[in-house]
PDB file of C-alpha atoms in Angstrom:
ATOM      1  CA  UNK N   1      79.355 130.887 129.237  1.00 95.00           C
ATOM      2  CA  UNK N   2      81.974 129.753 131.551  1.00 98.00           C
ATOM      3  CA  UNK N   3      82.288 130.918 134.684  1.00 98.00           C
ATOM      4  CA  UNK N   4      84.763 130.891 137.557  1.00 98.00           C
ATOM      5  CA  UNK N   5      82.628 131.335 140.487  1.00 98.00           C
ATOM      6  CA  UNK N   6      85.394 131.870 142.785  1.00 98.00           C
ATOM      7  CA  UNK N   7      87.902 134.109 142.752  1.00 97.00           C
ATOM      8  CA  UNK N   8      89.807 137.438 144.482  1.00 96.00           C
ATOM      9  CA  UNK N   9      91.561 140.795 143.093  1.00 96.00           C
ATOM     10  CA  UNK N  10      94.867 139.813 141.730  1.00 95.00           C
ATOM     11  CA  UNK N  11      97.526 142.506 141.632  1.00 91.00           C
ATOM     12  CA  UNK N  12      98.205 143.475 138.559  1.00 94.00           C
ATOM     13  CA  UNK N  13      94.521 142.245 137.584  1.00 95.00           C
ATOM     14  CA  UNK N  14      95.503 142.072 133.586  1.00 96.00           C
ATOM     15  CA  UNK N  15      97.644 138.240 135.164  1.00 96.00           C
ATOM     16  CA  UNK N  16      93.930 137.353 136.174  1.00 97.00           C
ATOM     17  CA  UNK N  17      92.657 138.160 133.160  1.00 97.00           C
ATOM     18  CA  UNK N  18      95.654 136.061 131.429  1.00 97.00           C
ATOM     19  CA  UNK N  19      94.863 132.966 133.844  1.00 97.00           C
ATOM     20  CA  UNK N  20      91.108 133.288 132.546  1.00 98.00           C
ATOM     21  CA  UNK N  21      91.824 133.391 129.157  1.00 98.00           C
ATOM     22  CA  UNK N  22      94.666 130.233 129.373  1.00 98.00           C
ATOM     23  CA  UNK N  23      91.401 128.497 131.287  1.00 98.00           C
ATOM     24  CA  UNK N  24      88.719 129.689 128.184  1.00 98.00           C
ATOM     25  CA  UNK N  25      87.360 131.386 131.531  1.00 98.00           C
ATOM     26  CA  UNK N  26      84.769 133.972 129.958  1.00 98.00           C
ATOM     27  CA  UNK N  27      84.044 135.508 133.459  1.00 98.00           C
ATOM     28  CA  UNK N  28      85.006 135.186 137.116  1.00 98.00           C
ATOM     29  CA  UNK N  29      82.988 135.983 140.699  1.00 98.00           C
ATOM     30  CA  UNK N  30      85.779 138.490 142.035  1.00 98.00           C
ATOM     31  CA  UNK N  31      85.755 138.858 145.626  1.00 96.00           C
ATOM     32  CA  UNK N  32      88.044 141.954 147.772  1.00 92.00           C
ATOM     33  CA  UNK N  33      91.072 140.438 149.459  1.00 90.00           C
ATOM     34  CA  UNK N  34      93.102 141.923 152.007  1.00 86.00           C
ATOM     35  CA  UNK N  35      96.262 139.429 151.143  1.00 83.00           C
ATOM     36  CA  UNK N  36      97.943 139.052 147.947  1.00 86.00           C
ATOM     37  CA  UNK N  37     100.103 135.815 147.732  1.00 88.00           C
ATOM     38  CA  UNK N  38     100.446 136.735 144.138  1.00 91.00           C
ATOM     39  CA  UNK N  39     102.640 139.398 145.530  1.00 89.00           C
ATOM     40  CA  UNK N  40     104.995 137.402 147.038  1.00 91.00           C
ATOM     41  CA  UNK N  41     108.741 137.128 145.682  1.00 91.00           C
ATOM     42  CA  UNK N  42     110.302 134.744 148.370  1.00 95.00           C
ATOM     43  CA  UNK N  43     108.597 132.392 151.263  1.00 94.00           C
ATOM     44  CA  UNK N  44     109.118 135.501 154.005  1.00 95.00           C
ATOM     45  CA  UNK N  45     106.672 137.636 151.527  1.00 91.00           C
ATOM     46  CA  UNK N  46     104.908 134.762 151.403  1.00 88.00           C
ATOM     47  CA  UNK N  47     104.499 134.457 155.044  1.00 92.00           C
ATOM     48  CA  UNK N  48     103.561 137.826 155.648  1.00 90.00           C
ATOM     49  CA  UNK N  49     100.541 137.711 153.074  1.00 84.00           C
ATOM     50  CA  UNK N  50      99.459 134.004 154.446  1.00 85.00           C
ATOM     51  CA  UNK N  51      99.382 135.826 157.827  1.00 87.00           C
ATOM     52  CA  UNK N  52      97.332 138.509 156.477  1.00 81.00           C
ATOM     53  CA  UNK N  53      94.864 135.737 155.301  1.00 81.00           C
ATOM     54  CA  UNK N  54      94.994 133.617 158.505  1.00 77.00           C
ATOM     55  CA  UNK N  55      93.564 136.318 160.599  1.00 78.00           C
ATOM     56  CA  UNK N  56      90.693 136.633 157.562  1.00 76.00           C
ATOM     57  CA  UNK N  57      89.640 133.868 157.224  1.00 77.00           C
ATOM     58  CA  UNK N  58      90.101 133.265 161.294  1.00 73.00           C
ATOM     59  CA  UNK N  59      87.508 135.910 161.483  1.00 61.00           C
ATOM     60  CA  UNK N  60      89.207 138.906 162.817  1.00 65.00           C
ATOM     61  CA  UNK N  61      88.167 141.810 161.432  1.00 60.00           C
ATOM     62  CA  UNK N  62      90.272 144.044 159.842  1.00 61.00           C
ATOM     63  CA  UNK N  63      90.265 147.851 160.321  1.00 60.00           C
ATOM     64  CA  UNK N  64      87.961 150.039 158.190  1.00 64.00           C
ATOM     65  CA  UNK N  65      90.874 151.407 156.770  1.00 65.00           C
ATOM     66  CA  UNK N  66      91.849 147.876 155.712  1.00 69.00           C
ATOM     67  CA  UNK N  67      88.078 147.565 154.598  1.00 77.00           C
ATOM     68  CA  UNK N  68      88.248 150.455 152.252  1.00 82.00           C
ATOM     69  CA  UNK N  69      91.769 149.827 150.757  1.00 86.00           C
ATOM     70  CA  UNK N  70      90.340 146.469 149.707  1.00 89.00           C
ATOM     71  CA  UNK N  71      87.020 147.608 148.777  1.00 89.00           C
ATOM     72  CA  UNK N  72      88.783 150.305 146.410  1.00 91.00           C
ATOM     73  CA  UNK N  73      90.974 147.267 144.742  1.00 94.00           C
ATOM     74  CA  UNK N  74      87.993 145.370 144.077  1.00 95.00           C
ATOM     75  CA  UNK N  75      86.181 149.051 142.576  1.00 94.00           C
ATOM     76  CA  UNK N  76      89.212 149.303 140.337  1.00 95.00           C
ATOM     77  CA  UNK N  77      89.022 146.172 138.840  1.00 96.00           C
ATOM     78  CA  UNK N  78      85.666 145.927 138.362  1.00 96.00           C
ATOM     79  CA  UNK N  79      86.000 149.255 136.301  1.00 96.00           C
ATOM     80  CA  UNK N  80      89.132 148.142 134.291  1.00 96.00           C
ATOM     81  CA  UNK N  81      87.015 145.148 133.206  1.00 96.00           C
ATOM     82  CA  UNK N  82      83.843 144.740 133.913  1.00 96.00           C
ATOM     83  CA  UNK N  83      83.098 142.659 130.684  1.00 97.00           C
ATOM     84  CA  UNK N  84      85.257 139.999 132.759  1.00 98.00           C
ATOM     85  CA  UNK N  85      84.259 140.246 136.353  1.00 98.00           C
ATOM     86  CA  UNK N  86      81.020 139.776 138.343  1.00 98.00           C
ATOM     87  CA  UNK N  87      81.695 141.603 141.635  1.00 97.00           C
ATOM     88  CA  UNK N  88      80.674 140.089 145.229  1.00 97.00           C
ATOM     89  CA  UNK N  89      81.569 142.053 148.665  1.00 94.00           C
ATOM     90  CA  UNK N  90      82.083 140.808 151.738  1.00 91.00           C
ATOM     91  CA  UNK N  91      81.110 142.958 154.650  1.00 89.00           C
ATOM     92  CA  UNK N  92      82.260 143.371 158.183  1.00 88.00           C
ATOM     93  CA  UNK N  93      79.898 140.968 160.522  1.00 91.00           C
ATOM     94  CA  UNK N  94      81.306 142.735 164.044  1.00 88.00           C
ATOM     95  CA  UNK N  95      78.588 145.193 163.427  1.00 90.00           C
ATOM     96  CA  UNK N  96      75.183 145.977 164.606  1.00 93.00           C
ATOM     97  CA  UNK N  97      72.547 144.273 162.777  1.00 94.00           C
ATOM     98  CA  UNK N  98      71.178 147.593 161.317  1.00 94.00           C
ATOM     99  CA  UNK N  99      74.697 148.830 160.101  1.00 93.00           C
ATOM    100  CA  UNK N 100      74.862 145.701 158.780  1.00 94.00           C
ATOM    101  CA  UNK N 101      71.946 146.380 156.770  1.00 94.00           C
ATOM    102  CA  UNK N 102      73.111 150.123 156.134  1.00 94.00           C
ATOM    103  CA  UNK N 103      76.662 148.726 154.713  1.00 92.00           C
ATOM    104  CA  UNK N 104      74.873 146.022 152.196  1.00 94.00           C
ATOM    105  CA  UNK N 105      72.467 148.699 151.060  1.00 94.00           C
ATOM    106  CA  UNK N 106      75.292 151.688 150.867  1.00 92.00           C
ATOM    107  CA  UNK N 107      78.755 149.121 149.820  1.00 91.00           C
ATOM    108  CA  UNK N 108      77.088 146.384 147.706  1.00 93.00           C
ATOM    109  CA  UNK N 109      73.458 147.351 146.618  1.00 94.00           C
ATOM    110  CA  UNK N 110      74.858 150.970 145.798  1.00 91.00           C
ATOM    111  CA  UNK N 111      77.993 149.454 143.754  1.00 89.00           C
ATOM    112  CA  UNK N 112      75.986 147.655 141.572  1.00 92.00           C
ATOM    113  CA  UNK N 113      77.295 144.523 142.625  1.00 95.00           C
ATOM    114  CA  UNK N 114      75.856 140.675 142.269  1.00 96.00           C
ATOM    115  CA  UNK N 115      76.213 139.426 145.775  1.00 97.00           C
ATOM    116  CA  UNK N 116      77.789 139.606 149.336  1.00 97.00           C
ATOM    117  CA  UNK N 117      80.951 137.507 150.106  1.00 93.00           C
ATOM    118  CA  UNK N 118      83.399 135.827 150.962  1.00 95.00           C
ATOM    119  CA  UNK N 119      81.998 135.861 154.691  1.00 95.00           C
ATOM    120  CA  UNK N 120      84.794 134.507 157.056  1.00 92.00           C
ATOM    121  CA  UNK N 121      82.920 134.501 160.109  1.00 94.00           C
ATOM    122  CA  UNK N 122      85.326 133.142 163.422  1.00 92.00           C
ATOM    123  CA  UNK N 123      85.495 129.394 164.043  1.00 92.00           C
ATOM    124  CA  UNK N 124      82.256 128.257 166.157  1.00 94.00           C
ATOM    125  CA  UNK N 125      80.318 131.073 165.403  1.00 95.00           C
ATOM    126  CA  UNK N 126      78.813 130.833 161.689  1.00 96.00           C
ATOM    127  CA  UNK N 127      75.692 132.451 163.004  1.00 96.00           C
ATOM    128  CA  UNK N 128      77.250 135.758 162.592  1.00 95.00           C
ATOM    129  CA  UNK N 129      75.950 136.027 158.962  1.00 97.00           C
ATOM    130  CA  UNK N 130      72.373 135.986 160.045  1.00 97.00           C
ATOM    131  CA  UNK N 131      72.139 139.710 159.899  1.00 96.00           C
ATOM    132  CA  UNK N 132      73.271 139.482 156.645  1.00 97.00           C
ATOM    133  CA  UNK N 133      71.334 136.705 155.226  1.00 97.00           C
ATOM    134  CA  UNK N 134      68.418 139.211 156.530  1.00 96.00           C
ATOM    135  CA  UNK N 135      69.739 142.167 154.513  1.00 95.00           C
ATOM    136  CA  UNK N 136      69.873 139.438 151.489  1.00 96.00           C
ATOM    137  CA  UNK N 137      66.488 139.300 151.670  1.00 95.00           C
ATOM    138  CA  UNK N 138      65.746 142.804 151.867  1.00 91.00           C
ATOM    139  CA  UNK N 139      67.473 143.167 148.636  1.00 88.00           C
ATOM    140  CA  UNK N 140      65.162 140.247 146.710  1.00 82.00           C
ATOM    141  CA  UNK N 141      67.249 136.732 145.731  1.00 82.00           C
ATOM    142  CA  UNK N 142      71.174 138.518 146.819  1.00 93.00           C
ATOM    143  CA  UNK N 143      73.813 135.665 147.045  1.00 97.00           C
ATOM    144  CA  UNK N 144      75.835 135.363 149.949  1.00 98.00           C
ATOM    145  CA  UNK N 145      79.339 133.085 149.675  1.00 98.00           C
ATOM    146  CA  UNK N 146      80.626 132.011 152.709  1.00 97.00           C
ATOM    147  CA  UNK N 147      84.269 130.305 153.724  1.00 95.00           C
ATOM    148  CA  UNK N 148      83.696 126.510 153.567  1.00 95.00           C
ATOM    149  CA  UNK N 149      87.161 125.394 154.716  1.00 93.00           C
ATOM    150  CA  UNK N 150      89.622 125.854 157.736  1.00 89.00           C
ATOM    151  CA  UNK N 151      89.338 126.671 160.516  1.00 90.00           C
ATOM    152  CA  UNK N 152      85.198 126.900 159.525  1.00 93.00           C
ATOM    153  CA  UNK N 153      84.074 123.663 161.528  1.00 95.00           C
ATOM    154  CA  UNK N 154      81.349 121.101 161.207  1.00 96.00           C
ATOM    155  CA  UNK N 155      79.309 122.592 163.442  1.00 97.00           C
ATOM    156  CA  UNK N 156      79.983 126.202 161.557  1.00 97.00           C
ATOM    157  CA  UNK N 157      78.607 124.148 158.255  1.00 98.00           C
ATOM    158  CA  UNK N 158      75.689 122.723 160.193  1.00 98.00           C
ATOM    159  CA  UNK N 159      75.094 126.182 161.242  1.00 98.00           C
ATOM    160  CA  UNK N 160      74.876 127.486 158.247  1.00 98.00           C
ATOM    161  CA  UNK N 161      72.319 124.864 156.876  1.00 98.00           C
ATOM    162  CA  UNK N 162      69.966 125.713 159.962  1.00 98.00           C
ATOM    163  CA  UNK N 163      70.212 129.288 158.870  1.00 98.00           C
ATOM    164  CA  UNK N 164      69.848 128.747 155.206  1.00 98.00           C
ATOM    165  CA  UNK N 165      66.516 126.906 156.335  1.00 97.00           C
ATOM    166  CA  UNK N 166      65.582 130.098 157.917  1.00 97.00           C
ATOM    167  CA  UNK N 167      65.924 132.233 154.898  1.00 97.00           C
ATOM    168  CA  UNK N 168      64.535 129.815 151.779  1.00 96.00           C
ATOM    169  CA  UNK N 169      64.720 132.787 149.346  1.00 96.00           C
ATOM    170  CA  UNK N 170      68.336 133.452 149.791  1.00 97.00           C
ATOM    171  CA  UNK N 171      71.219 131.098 147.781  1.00 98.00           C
ATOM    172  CA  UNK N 172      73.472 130.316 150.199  1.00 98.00           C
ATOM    173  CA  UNK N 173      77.105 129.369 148.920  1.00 98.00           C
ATOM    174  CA  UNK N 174      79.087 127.232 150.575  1.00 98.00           C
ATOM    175  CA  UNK N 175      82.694 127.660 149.282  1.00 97.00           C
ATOM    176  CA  UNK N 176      86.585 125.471 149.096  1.00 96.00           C
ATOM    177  CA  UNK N 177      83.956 122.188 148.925  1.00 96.00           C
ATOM    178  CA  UNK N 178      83.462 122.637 152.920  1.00 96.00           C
ATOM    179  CA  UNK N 179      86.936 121.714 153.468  1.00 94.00           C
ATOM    180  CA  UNK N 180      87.915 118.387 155.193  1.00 93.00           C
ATOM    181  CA  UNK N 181      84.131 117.719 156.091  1.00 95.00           C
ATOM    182  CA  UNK N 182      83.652 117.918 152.250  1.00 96.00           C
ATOM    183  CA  UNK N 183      81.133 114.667 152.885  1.00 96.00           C
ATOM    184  CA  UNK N 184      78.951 116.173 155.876  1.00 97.00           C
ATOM    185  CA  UNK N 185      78.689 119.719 153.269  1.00 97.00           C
ATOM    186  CA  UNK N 186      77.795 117.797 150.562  1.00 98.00           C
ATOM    187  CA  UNK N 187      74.694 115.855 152.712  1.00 98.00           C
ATOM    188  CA  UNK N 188      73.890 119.192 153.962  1.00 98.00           C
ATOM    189  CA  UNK N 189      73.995 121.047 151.179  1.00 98.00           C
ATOM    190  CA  UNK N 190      71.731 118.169 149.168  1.00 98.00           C
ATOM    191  CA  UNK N 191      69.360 118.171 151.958  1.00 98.00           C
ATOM    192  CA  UNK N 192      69.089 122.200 152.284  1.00 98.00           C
ATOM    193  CA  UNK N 193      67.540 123.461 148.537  1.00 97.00           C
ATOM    194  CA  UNK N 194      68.474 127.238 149.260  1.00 98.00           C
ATOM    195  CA  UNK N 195      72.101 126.303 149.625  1.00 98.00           C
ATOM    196  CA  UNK N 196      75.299 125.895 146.761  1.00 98.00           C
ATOM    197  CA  UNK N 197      78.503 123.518 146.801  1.00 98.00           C
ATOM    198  CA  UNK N 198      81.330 125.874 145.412  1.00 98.00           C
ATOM    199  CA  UNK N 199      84.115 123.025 144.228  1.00 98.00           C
ATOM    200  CA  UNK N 200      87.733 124.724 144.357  1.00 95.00           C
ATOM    201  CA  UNK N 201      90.715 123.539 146.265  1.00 88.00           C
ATOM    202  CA  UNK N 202      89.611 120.286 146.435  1.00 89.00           C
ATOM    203  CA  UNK N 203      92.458 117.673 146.379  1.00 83.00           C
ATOM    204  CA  UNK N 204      90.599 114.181 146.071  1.00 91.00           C
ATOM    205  CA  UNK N 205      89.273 114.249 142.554  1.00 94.00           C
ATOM    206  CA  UNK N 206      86.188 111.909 143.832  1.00 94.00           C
ATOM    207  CA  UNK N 207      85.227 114.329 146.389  1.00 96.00           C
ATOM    208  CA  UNK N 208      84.514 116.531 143.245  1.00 97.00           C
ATOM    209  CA  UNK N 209      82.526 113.759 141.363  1.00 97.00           C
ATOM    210  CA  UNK N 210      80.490 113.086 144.259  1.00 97.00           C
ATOM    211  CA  UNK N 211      79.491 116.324 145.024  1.00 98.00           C
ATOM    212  CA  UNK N 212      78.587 116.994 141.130  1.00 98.00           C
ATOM    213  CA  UNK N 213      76.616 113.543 141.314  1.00 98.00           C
ATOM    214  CA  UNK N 214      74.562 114.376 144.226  1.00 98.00           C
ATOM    215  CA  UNK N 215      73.742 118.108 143.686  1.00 98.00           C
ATOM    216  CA  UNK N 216      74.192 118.251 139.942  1.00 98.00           C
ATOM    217  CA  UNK N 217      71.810 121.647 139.914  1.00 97.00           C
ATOM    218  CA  UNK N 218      73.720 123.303 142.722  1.00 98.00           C
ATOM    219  CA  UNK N 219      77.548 122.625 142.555  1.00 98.00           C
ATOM    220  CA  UNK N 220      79.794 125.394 141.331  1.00 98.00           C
ATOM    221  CA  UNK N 221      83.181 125.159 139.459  1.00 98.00           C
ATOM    222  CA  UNK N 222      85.630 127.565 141.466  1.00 98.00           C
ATOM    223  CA  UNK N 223      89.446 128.247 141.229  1.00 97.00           C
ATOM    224  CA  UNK N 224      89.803 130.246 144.186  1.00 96.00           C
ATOM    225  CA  UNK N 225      92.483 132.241 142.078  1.00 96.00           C
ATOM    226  CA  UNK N 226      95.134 132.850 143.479  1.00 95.00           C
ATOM    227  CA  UNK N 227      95.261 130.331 145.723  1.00 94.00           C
ATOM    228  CA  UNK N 228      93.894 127.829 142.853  1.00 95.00           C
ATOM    229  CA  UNK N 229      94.349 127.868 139.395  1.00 96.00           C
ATOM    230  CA  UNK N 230      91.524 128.015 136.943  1.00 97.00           C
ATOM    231  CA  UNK N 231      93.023 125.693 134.000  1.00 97.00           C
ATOM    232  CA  UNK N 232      93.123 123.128 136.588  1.00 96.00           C
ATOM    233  CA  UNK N 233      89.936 123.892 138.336  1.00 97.00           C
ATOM    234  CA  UNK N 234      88.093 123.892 134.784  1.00 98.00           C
ATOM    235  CA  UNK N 235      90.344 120.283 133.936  1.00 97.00           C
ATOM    236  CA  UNK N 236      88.708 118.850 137.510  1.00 96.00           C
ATOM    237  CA  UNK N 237      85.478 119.328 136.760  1.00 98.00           C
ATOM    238  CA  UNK N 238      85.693 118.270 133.037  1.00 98.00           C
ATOM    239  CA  UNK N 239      87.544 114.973 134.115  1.00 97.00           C
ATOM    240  CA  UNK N 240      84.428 113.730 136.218  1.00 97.00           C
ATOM    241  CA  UNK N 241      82.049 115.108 134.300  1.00 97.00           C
ATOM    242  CA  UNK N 242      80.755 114.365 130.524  1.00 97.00           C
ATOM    243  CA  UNK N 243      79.662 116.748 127.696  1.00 97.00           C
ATOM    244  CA  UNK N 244      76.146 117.774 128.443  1.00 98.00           C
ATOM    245  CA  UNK N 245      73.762 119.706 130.707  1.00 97.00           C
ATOM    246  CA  UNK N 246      75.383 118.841 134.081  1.00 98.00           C
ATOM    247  CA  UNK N 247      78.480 120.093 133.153  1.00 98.00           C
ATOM    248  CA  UNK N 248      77.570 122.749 131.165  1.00 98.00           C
ATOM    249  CA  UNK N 249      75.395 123.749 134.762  1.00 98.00           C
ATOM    250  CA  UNK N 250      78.679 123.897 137.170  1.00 98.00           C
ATOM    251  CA  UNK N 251      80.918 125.445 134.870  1.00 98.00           C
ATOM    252  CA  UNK N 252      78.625 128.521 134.598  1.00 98.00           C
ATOM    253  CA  UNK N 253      75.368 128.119 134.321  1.00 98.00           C
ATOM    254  CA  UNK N 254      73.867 128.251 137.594  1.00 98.00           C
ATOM    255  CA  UNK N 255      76.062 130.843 138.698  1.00 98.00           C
ATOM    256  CA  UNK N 256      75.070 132.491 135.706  1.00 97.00           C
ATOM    257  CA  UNK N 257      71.503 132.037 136.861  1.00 96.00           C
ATOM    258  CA  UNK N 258      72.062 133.002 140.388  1.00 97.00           C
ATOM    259  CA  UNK N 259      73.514 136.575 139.214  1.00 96.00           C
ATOM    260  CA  UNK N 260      71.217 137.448 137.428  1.00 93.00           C
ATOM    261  CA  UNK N 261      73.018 136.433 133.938  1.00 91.00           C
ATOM    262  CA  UNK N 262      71.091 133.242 132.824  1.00 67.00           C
TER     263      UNK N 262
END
């Protein structure tokens, strides 16, 4: 089975489900988004979404209101095809720890859904997910995907090893490659067992055989759809890669596994 381990709610989400099939995607990770570049007609549309997604991934909350619009997207597709989609929710981290806990049980243990994420904690302050890495393990061996790229920083990723050290039984996915310090994620991801490599929107094709090379049992193929495109995602991985168990692994299997599908 191959499967996109990265990905958010496209609107309308039948041109996912057409990019999946062009990629002989069989399945996709689909996180809630709050911006829609696929929306976007002209470059001001396109602005206004990308600012939408700055102050995301920047780690400003959105309101509840903007919580539950997105949350209902990601319930609608999920419904429309759930043969296609494995569903992941990210959750507010502005909280108290024990409404943090009350949200993962209520919003993602009560949906049925395979794992918490995409986290966007603010720059400098990756220690935010703790709480939720606790409610992880609450729930038994619950996957929690965090933002790997701008504006997370080194330190955020060497945060988020410490933590990951702290709770063993919990995968912790590191997504976009880490971003710029794509070297310092892979060490720290190699050297942390608990934790995942997540490989989209990576633009140095090396970076991508290195990381599979290193952590052959723990990288992820990712499109990050619809900022990425799974044909090419897929084509990455299968140009540094041969036929065989290791590729077969990061195109779906250990996600697979780490669902609860393998």
């Amino acid at each position: 089975m191959i499967i996109d381990a990265h990905s958010h709610v496209h609107d309308p989400v039948e041109a996912h489900v057409g990019l999946l099939d062009e990629a002989g995607v069989d399945r996709a990770v689909l996180f809630a988004t709050r911006p829609h570049p696929e929306r976007a007609a002209d470059l001001t549309s396109l602005r206004r979404e990308m600012a939408i997604l700055h102050e995301a991934i920047g780690g400003r909350a959105g309101t509840a209101e903007g919580y539950r619009c997105a949350w209902g997207e990601l319930d609608a597709a999920l419904a429309a095809r759930p043969e296609r989609f494995i569903g992941f929710l990210s959750v507010p981290l502005d909280l108290e720890p024990e409404q943090i806990a009350a949200t993962v049980e209520r919003e993602v243990i009560g949906r049925g859904l395979h794992g918490i994420g995409e986290l966007t904690p603010p720059p400098g302050r990756a220690g935010m997910i703790e709480p939720v890495l606790q409610a992880a393990v609450d729930h038994g061996r619950l996957p929690v995907v965090v933002h790997g790229s701008a504006p997370t920083t080194a330190d955020d990723l060497r945060t988020l090893s410490a933590l990951a050290g702290r709770y063993p039984t919990v995968p912790l996915v590191v997504s976009q490659l880490g971003g710029l310090n794509w070297m310092e994620t892979v060490e720290l991801v190699r050297d942390t067992p608990n934790m995942y490599l997540e490989l989209s929107t990576a633009s140095i094709v090396f970076s991508v055989r290195l990381a599979i090379k290193e952590i052959p049992d723990r990288t992820l193929f990712g499109s990050d759809a619809p900022y990425g495109d799974p044909v090419l995602a897929r084509a990455m991985v299968e140009r540094v890669t041969s036929p065989g168990e290791v590729r077969d692994r990061v195109l779906g299997g250990t996600i697979a596994e780490l669902v609860g599908l393998g």
